[in-house]
């Protein structure tokens, strides 16, 4: 796509539902920067999803207090409400079965507008940078992916989350020992996770941050989004997972494009008590005559 067409597409996006501010340990962006960028780009709704970790060795473990995050985000929401952007208060919770009870307790105690459940490379995981290379050695792709997707499936089935974040971010942990191209030859290995997501009714996130990393694909890739649709998946959402000013909504239109190509017409999002569908501009609305477009 030519650069200005790209810029035009980037300016007609209804939502960026995955953003990290300086209340995450790996970002230093003040919330007002994202709000101003959203207004500038004409993105009417954004959701702040700072990290919440549950293992004391993880960087976002008690990095910021719920009360502070809530105050900052709600305060910004108020300041920006009349200036063209609605700001939602969300969180990205790192999921693992070993601390599922803690996640459940956290969500019972604290209220968010929207919650992403993500699997990251937990401290004992084979994907930890210092051991991943040696661990991969001599293992099949199936064996290599198994620990990660076991957690994803459990996250989907836990019923705790609105959305499963960056489905196959594991490919970032495996690079360069195993490339995205190699993984693409065995997309069947993701199938049980996709089925668990479809069956549980949690939404699938199409996360454009993968386009900034080797492999240069969204998490998950376009063909996986299409496969999810084939399997009966109906709930999708998008996010840029920005941790810096420059990655705000970066190539988010690619993620929207994947949804449109797969036949989705709506995002599924939550605004506190209300689960909503948000129309994807140019998308195919499910269950309407437009769904028959060629
Ligand atoms: Zn994440
Ligand atoms: Zn994130």
Tab-separated table of C-alpha atoms and ligand atoms in Angstrom:
chain	number	residue	atom	x	y	z
A	1	UNK	CA	0.000	0.000	0.000
A	2	UNK	CA	1.416	3.433	-0.859
A	3	UNK	CA	2.471	5.504	2.095
A	4	UNK	CA	-0.331	8.104	1.985
A	5	UNK	CA	-3.038	5.493	1.420
A	6	UNK	CA	-1.586	3.760	4.444
A	7	UNK	CA	-1.764	6.981	6.442
A	8	UNK	CA	-5.351	7.507	5.307
A	9	UNK	CA	-6.310	3.999	6.380
A	10	UNK	CA	-4.601	4.544	9.720
A	11	UNK	CA	-6.797	7.539	10.340
A	12	UNK	CA	-10.150	5.768	10.149
A	13	UNK	CA	-9.890	3.211	12.907
A	14	UNK	CA	-12.501	3.046	15.654
A	15	UNK	CA	-10.429	1.539	18.477
A	16	UNK	CA	-6.938	0.719	19.711
A	17	UNK	CA	-7.526	-1.648	22.625
A	18	UNK	CA	-3.982	-2.407	23.775
A	19	UNK	CA	-1.670	0.361	25.016
A	20	UNK	CA	1.035	0.613	27.685
A	21	UNK	CA	1.802	3.841	29.508
A	22	UNK	CA	4.467	4.754	32.034
A	23	UNK	CA	2.509	2.712	34.561
A	24	UNK	CA	4.001	-0.364	32.896
A	25	UNK	CA	7.673	-1.103	33.618
A	26	UNK	CA	8.518	-1.359	29.922
A	27	UNK	CA	7.001	1.928	28.761
A	28	UNK	CA	7.645	5.558	29.579
A	29	UNK	CA	4.781	7.142	27.668
A	30	UNK	CA	2.539	9.472	29.682
A	31	UNK	CA	-1.125	8.767	29.001
A	32	UNK	CA	-1.743	12.251	27.563
A	33	UNK	CA	0.651	11.490	24.722
A	34	UNK	CA	-1.526	8.628	23.523
A	35	UNK	CA	-4.670	10.698	24.017
A	36	UNK	CA	-3.246	13.529	21.890
A	37	UNK	CA	-2.126	11.079	19.185
A	38	UNK	CA	-5.564	9.471	19.147
A	39	UNK	CA	-7.181	12.870	18.577
A	40	UNK	CA	-4.651	13.712	15.877
A	41	UNK	CA	-5.248	10.433	14.051
A	42	UNK	CA	-9.004	10.464	14.548
A	43	UNK	CA	-9.102	7.297	16.631
A	44	UNK	CA	-12.153	7.909	18.813
A	45	UNK	CA	-11.574	5.249	21.482
A	46	UNK	CA	-8.472	3.827	23.159
A	47	UNK	CA	-7.969	1.421	26.016
A	48	UNK	CA	-5.038	1.616	28.405
A	49	UNK	CA	-3.935	-1.911	29.307
A	50	UNK	CA	-0.918	-1.619	31.574
A	51	UNK	CA	0.729	-4.845	32.712
A	52	UNK	CA	-0.306	-6.698	35.832
A	53	UNK	CA	1.990	-9.618	36.702
A	54	UNK	CA	1.549	-12.181	39.465
A	55	UNK	CA	4.981	-13.762	39.825
A	56	UNK	CA	7.192	-11.626	42.112
A	57	UNK	CA	10.062	-12.130	39.668
A	58	UNK	CA	8.130	-10.585	36.781
A	59	UNK	CA	8.753	-6.908	36.040
A	60	UNK	CA	5.187	-5.709	36.460
A	61	UNK	CA	4.668	-7.452	39.791
A	62	UNK	CA	3.305	-4.673	42.020
A	63	UNK	CA	4.959	-2.144	39.717
A	64	UNK	CA	1.967	0.161	39.979
A	65	UNK	CA	-0.980	0.090	42.341
A	66	UNK	CA	-4.463	-0.471	41.005
A	67	UNK	CA	-5.651	2.703	42.711
A	68	UNK	CA	-2.978	4.797	40.994
A	69	UNK	CA	-3.604	3.282	37.583
A	70	UNK	CA	-7.320	3.814	37.951
A	71	UNK	CA	-6.929	7.410	39.113
A	72	UNK	CA	-4.562	8.325	36.275
A	73	UNK	CA	-6.621	6.685	33.540
A	74	UNK	CA	-9.988	7.923	34.786
A	75	UNK	CA	-8.528	11.397	35.256
A	76	UNK	CA	-7.240	11.464	31.705
A	77	UNK	CA	-10.569	10.099	30.447
A	78	UNK	CA	-12.274	13.073	32.031
A	79	UNK	CA	-9.783	15.605	30.668
A	80	UNK	CA	-10.038	14.244	27.132
A	81	UNK	CA	-13.749	13.394	26.991
A	82	UNK	CA	-14.678	16.618	25.195
A	83	UNK	CA	-11.657	16.612	22.921
A	84	UNK	CA	-12.462	13.679	20.683
A	85	UNK	CA	-11.227	10.567	22.424
A	86	UNK	CA	-12.800	8.194	24.914
A	87	UNK	CA	-10.252	6.520	27.167
A	88	UNK	CA	-11.051	3.148	28.763
A	89	UNK	CA	-9.413	1.647	31.801
A	90	UNK	CA	-8.160	-1.844	31.058
A	91	UNK	CA	-5.327	-4.157	32.007
A	92	UNK	CA	-3.165	-6.857	30.472
A	93	UNK	CA	-2.855	-9.671	32.996
A	94	UNK	CA	-0.100	-12.233	32.577
A	95	UNK	CA	-1.750	-15.630	32.835
A	96	UNK	CA	-0.301	-18.926	33.984
A	97	UNK	CA	-2.095	-21.865	35.584
A	98	UNK	CA	0.213	-21.687	38.568
A	99	UNK	CA	-1.148	-18.279	39.567
A	100	UNK	CA	-4.668	-18.562	38.164
A	101	UNK	CA	-6.129	-18.252	41.675
A	102	UNK	CA	-4.321	-14.943	42.131
A	103	UNK	CA	-5.665	-13.667	38.802
A	104	UNK	CA	-9.158	-14.678	39.834
A	105	UNK	CA	-8.794	-12.954	43.208
A	106	UNK	CA	-7.443	-9.797	41.546
A	107	UNK	CA	-10.373	-9.617	39.145
A	108	UNK	CA	-12.873	-10.282	41.927
A	109	UNK	CA	-11.457	-7.373	43.868
A	110	UNK	CA	-10.736	-4.830	41.160
A	111	UNK	CA	-12.910	-3.544	38.348
A	112	UNK	CA	-11.641	-2.818	34.847
A	113	UNK	CA	-13.505	-1.769	31.735
A	114	UNK	CA	-11.706	-4.466	29.751
A	115	UNK	CA	-9.230	-7.250	30.509
A	116	UNK	CA	-6.698	-8.955	28.256
A	117	UNK	CA	-5.216	-12.283	29.330
A	118	UNK	CA	-1.761	-12.896	27.882
A	119	UNK	CA	0.819	-15.623	28.213
A	120	UNK	CA	4.375	-14.293	28.416
A	121	UNK	CA	7.658	-16.110	28.990
A	122	UNK	CA	7.246	-16.898	32.698
A	123	UNK	CA	10.418	-17.310	34.775
A	124	UNK	CA	10.533	-21.134	34.742
A	125	UNK	CA	9.449	-21.352	31.145
A	126	UNK	CA	11.667	-22.931	28.520
A	127	UNK	CA	11.269	-19.696	26.527
A	128	UNK	CA	13.351	-17.677	28.970
A	129	UNK	CA	16.068	-15.960	26.892
A	130	UNK	CA	18.960	-17.674	28.669
A	131	UNK	CA	17.667	-21.196	28.067
A	132	UNK	CA	15.417	-21.143	25.014
A	133	UNK	CA	18.096	-21.968	22.460
A	134	UNK	CA	19.373	-25.049	24.272
A	135	UNK	CA	15.868	-26.196	25.087
A	136	UNK	CA	14.742	-26.125	21.451
A	137	UNK	CA	17.676	-28.344	20.456
A	138	UNK	CA	16.440	-31.817	19.485
A	139	UNK	CA	12.766	-31.063	20.079
A	140	UNK	CA	9.989	-31.175	17.490
A	141	UNK	CA	7.950	-28.053	16.768
A	142	UNK	CA	5.061	-29.724	18.506
A	143	UNK	CA	7.082	-30.225	21.672
A	144	UNK	CA	8.472	-26.712	21.503
A	145	UNK	CA	5.050	-25.072	21.296
A	146	UNK	CA	3.268	-27.320	23.758
A	147	UNK	CA	4.099	-25.508	27.044
A	148	UNK	CA	3.025	-22.165	25.597
A	149	UNK	CA	-0.258	-23.277	24.050
A	150	UNK	CA	-1.170	-25.331	27.108
A	151	UNK	CA	-1.242	-22.034	29.003
A	152	UNK	CA	-3.171	-20.261	26.225
A	153	UNK	CA	-5.830	-22.978	26.242
A	154	UNK	CA	-6.096	-22.772	30.024
A	155	UNK	CA	-6.344	-18.967	29.813
A	156	UNK	CA	-9.199	-19.236	27.297
A	157	UNK	CA	-11.034	-21.828	29.371
A	158	UNK	CA	-10.537	-19.942	32.645
A	159	UNK	CA	-13.364	-17.581	31.738
A	160	UNK	CA	-11.417	-14.759	33.358
A	161	UNK	CA	-10.697	-12.604	30.327
A	162	UNK	CA	-12.475	-10.603	27.667
A	163	UNK	CA	-9.692	-11.265	25.186
A	164	UNK	CA	-6.671	-13.470	24.647
A	165	UNK	CA	-3.756	-11.169	23.816
A	166	UNK	CA	-1.192	-11.741	21.033
A	167	UNK	CA	-2.047	-15.416	20.486
A	168	UNK	CA	1.285	-16.539	19.092
A	169	UNK	CA	3.776	-14.133	20.635
A	170	UNK	CA	5.757	-17.310	21.383
A	171	UNK	CA	7.238	-16.901	17.927
A	172	UNK	CA	9.095	-13.871	19.228
A	173	UNK	CA	10.640	-15.967	22.005
A	174	UNK	CA	11.683	-18.695	19.546
A	175	UNK	CA	13.344	-16.351	17.066
A	176	UNK	CA	15.898	-16.809	15.543
A	177	UNK	CA	16.243	-20.529	16.377
A	178	UNK	CA	12.823	-21.121	14.858
A	179	UNK	CA	11.538	-18.589	12.358
A	180	UNK	CA	8.017	-17.356	11.740
A	181	UNK	CA	8.223	-18.993	8.304
A	182	UNK	CA	8.983	-22.376	9.893
A	183	UNK	CA	6.125	-21.966	12.331
A	184	UNK	CA	3.795	-21.035	9.481
A	185	UNK	CA	4.273	-24.523	8.020
A	186	UNK	CA	2.659	-26.028	11.134
A	187	UNK	CA	-0.323	-23.803	11.772
A	188	UNK	CA	-2.246	-26.939	12.704
A	189	UNK	CA	-0.360	-26.812	16.010
A	190	UNK	CA	-2.334	-23.691	16.940
A	191	UNK	CA	-5.637	-25.310	16.121
A	192	UNK	CA	-6.474	-26.614	19.635
A	193	UNK	CA	-5.883	-23.100	21.009
A	194	UNK	CA	-8.107	-21.552	18.344
A	195	UNK	CA	-10.817	-24.101	19.114
A	196	UNK	CA	-10.571	-23.392	22.841
A	197	UNK	CA	-10.980	-19.673	22.103
A	198	UNK	CA	-14.000	-20.295	19.859
A	199	UNK	CA	-15.617	-22.645	22.387
A	200	UNK	CA	-15.017	-20.416	25.390
A	201	UNK	CA	-16.335	-17.270	23.708
A	202	UNK	CA	-13.324	-15.164	24.700
A	203	UNK	CA	-12.279	-12.716	21.975
A	204	UNK	CA	-9.190	-13.157	19.823
A	205	UNK	CA	-6.908	-10.140	19.635
A	206	UNK	CA	-5.169	-9.234	16.412
A	207	UNK	CA	-2.089	-7.475	17.724
A	208	UNK	CA	-0.121	-5.382	15.249
A	209	UNK	CA	3.051	-5.229	17.374
A	210	UNK	CA	4.343	-8.390	15.680
A	211	UNK	CA	4.850	-6.313	12.532
A	212	UNK	CA	7.645	-4.512	14.363
A	213	UNK	CA	9.544	-7.741	15.106
A	214	UNK	CA	11.344	-10.341	12.962
A	215	UNK	CA	8.837	-12.318	10.953
A	216	UNK	CA	6.844	-9.117	10.513
A	217	UNK	CA	3.416	-10.622	11.061
A	218	UNK	CA	0.540	-9.651	13.284
A	219	UNK	CA	-0.051	-11.853	16.340
A	220	UNK	CA	-1.666	-14.007	15.042
A	221	UNK	CA	-0.988	-13.845	11.313
A	222	UNK	CA	-3.593	-13.144	8.674
A	223	UNK	CA	-4.126	-16.812	7.777
A	224	UNK	CA	-4.680	-17.743	11.421
A	225	UNK	CA	-7.300	-15.001	11.717
A	226	UNK	CA	-9.030	-16.496	8.672
A	227	UNK	CA	-8.821	-19.984	10.175
A	228	UNK	CA	-10.356	-18.748	13.423
A	229	UNK	CA	-13.301	-17.429	11.411
A	230	UNK	CA	-13.661	-20.772	9.601
A	231	UNK	CA	-13.759	-22.547	12.942
A	232	UNK	CA	-16.709	-20.392	13.963
A	233	UNK	CA	-14.855	-17.626	15.798
A	234	UNK	CA	-16.950	-14.483	16.018
A	235	UNK	CA	-15.244	-12.282	18.584
A	236	UNK	CA	-12.233	-10.256	17.586
A	237	UNK	CA	-10.543	-7.085	18.705
A	238	UNK	CA	-7.421	-5.157	17.711
A	239	UNK	CA	-4.544	-3.454	19.458
A	240	UNK	CA	-1.175	-1.949	18.631
A	241	UNK	CA	0.352	-2.949	21.998
A	242	UNK	CA	2.292	0.315	21.879
A	243	UNK	CA	5.008	0.823	24.490
A	244	UNK	CA	6.335	3.988	22.864
A	245	UNK	CA	5.001	7.117	21.233
A	246	UNK	CA	6.117	5.940	17.790
A	247	UNK	CA	4.267	2.636	17.995
A	248	UNK	CA	0.895	4.129	18.890
A	249	UNK	CA	-1.640	2.522	16.515
A	250	UNK	CA	1.326	1.481	14.411
A	251	UNK	CA	0.075	-0.509	11.415
A	252	UNK	CA	-3.182	-1.066	13.190
A	253	UNK	CA	-4.854	-0.812	9.796
A	254	UNK	CA	-3.105	-4.073	8.840
A	255	UNK	CA	-4.850	-5.771	11.748
A	256	UNK	CA	-8.185	-4.271	10.692
A	257	UNK	CA	-7.461	-5.386	7.140
A	258	UNK	CA	-6.972	-8.982	8.266
A	259	UNK	CA	-10.360	-8.866	9.965
A	260	UNK	CA	-12.060	-7.449	6.907
A	261	UNK	CA	-10.452	-10.054	4.651
A	262	UNK	CA	-11.531	-12.853	6.981
A	263	UNK	CA	-15.126	-11.618	6.883
A	264	UNK	CA	-15.463	-9.886	10.234
A	265	UNK	CA	-17.558	-6.742	10.446
A	266	UNK	CA	-17.415	-6.019	14.155
A	267	UNK	CA	-15.025	-5.876	17.041
A	268	UNK	CA	-16.118	-7.297	20.384
A	269	UNK	CA	-15.065	-5.042	23.217
A	270	UNK	CA	-16.146	-4.359	26.782
A	271	UNK	CA	-16.835	-0.989	28.342
A	272	UNK	CA	-17.191	-1.933	31.976
A	273	UNK	CA	-20.573	-3.563	32.469
A	274	UNK	CA	-21.388	-3.413	28.796
A	275	UNK	CA	-20.064	-5.813	26.168
A	276	UNK	CA	-20.295	-4.014	22.841
A	277	UNK	CA	-19.808	-4.601	19.170
A	278	UNK	CA	-18.003	-1.899	17.241
A	279	UNK	CA	-18.310	-1.781	13.496
A	280	UNK	CA	-15.158	-2.338	11.482
A	281	UNK	CA	-15.174	0.312	8.726
A	282	UNK	CA	-15.403	-1.527	5.424
A	283	UNK	CA	-15.978	-4.843	7.139
A	284	UNK	CA	-18.675	-7.433	6.598
A	285	UNK	CA	-21.269	-7.317	9.334
A	286	UNK	CA	-22.105	-10.752	10.649
A	287	UNK	CA	-25.668	-11.957	10.193
A	288	UNK	CA	-26.729	-9.274	7.709
A	289	UNK	CA	-27.276	-9.247	3.981
A	290	UNK	CA	-23.943	-7.503	3.630
A	291	UNK	CA	-22.443	-10.756	4.815
A	292	UNK	CA	-23.127	-12.068	1.346
A	293	UNK	CA	-20.872	-9.619	-0.440
A	294	UNK	CA	-18.609	-11.284	-2.927
B	1	LIG	ZN1	1.802	-8.898	26.237
B	2	LIG	ZN1	0.902	-5.571	25.924
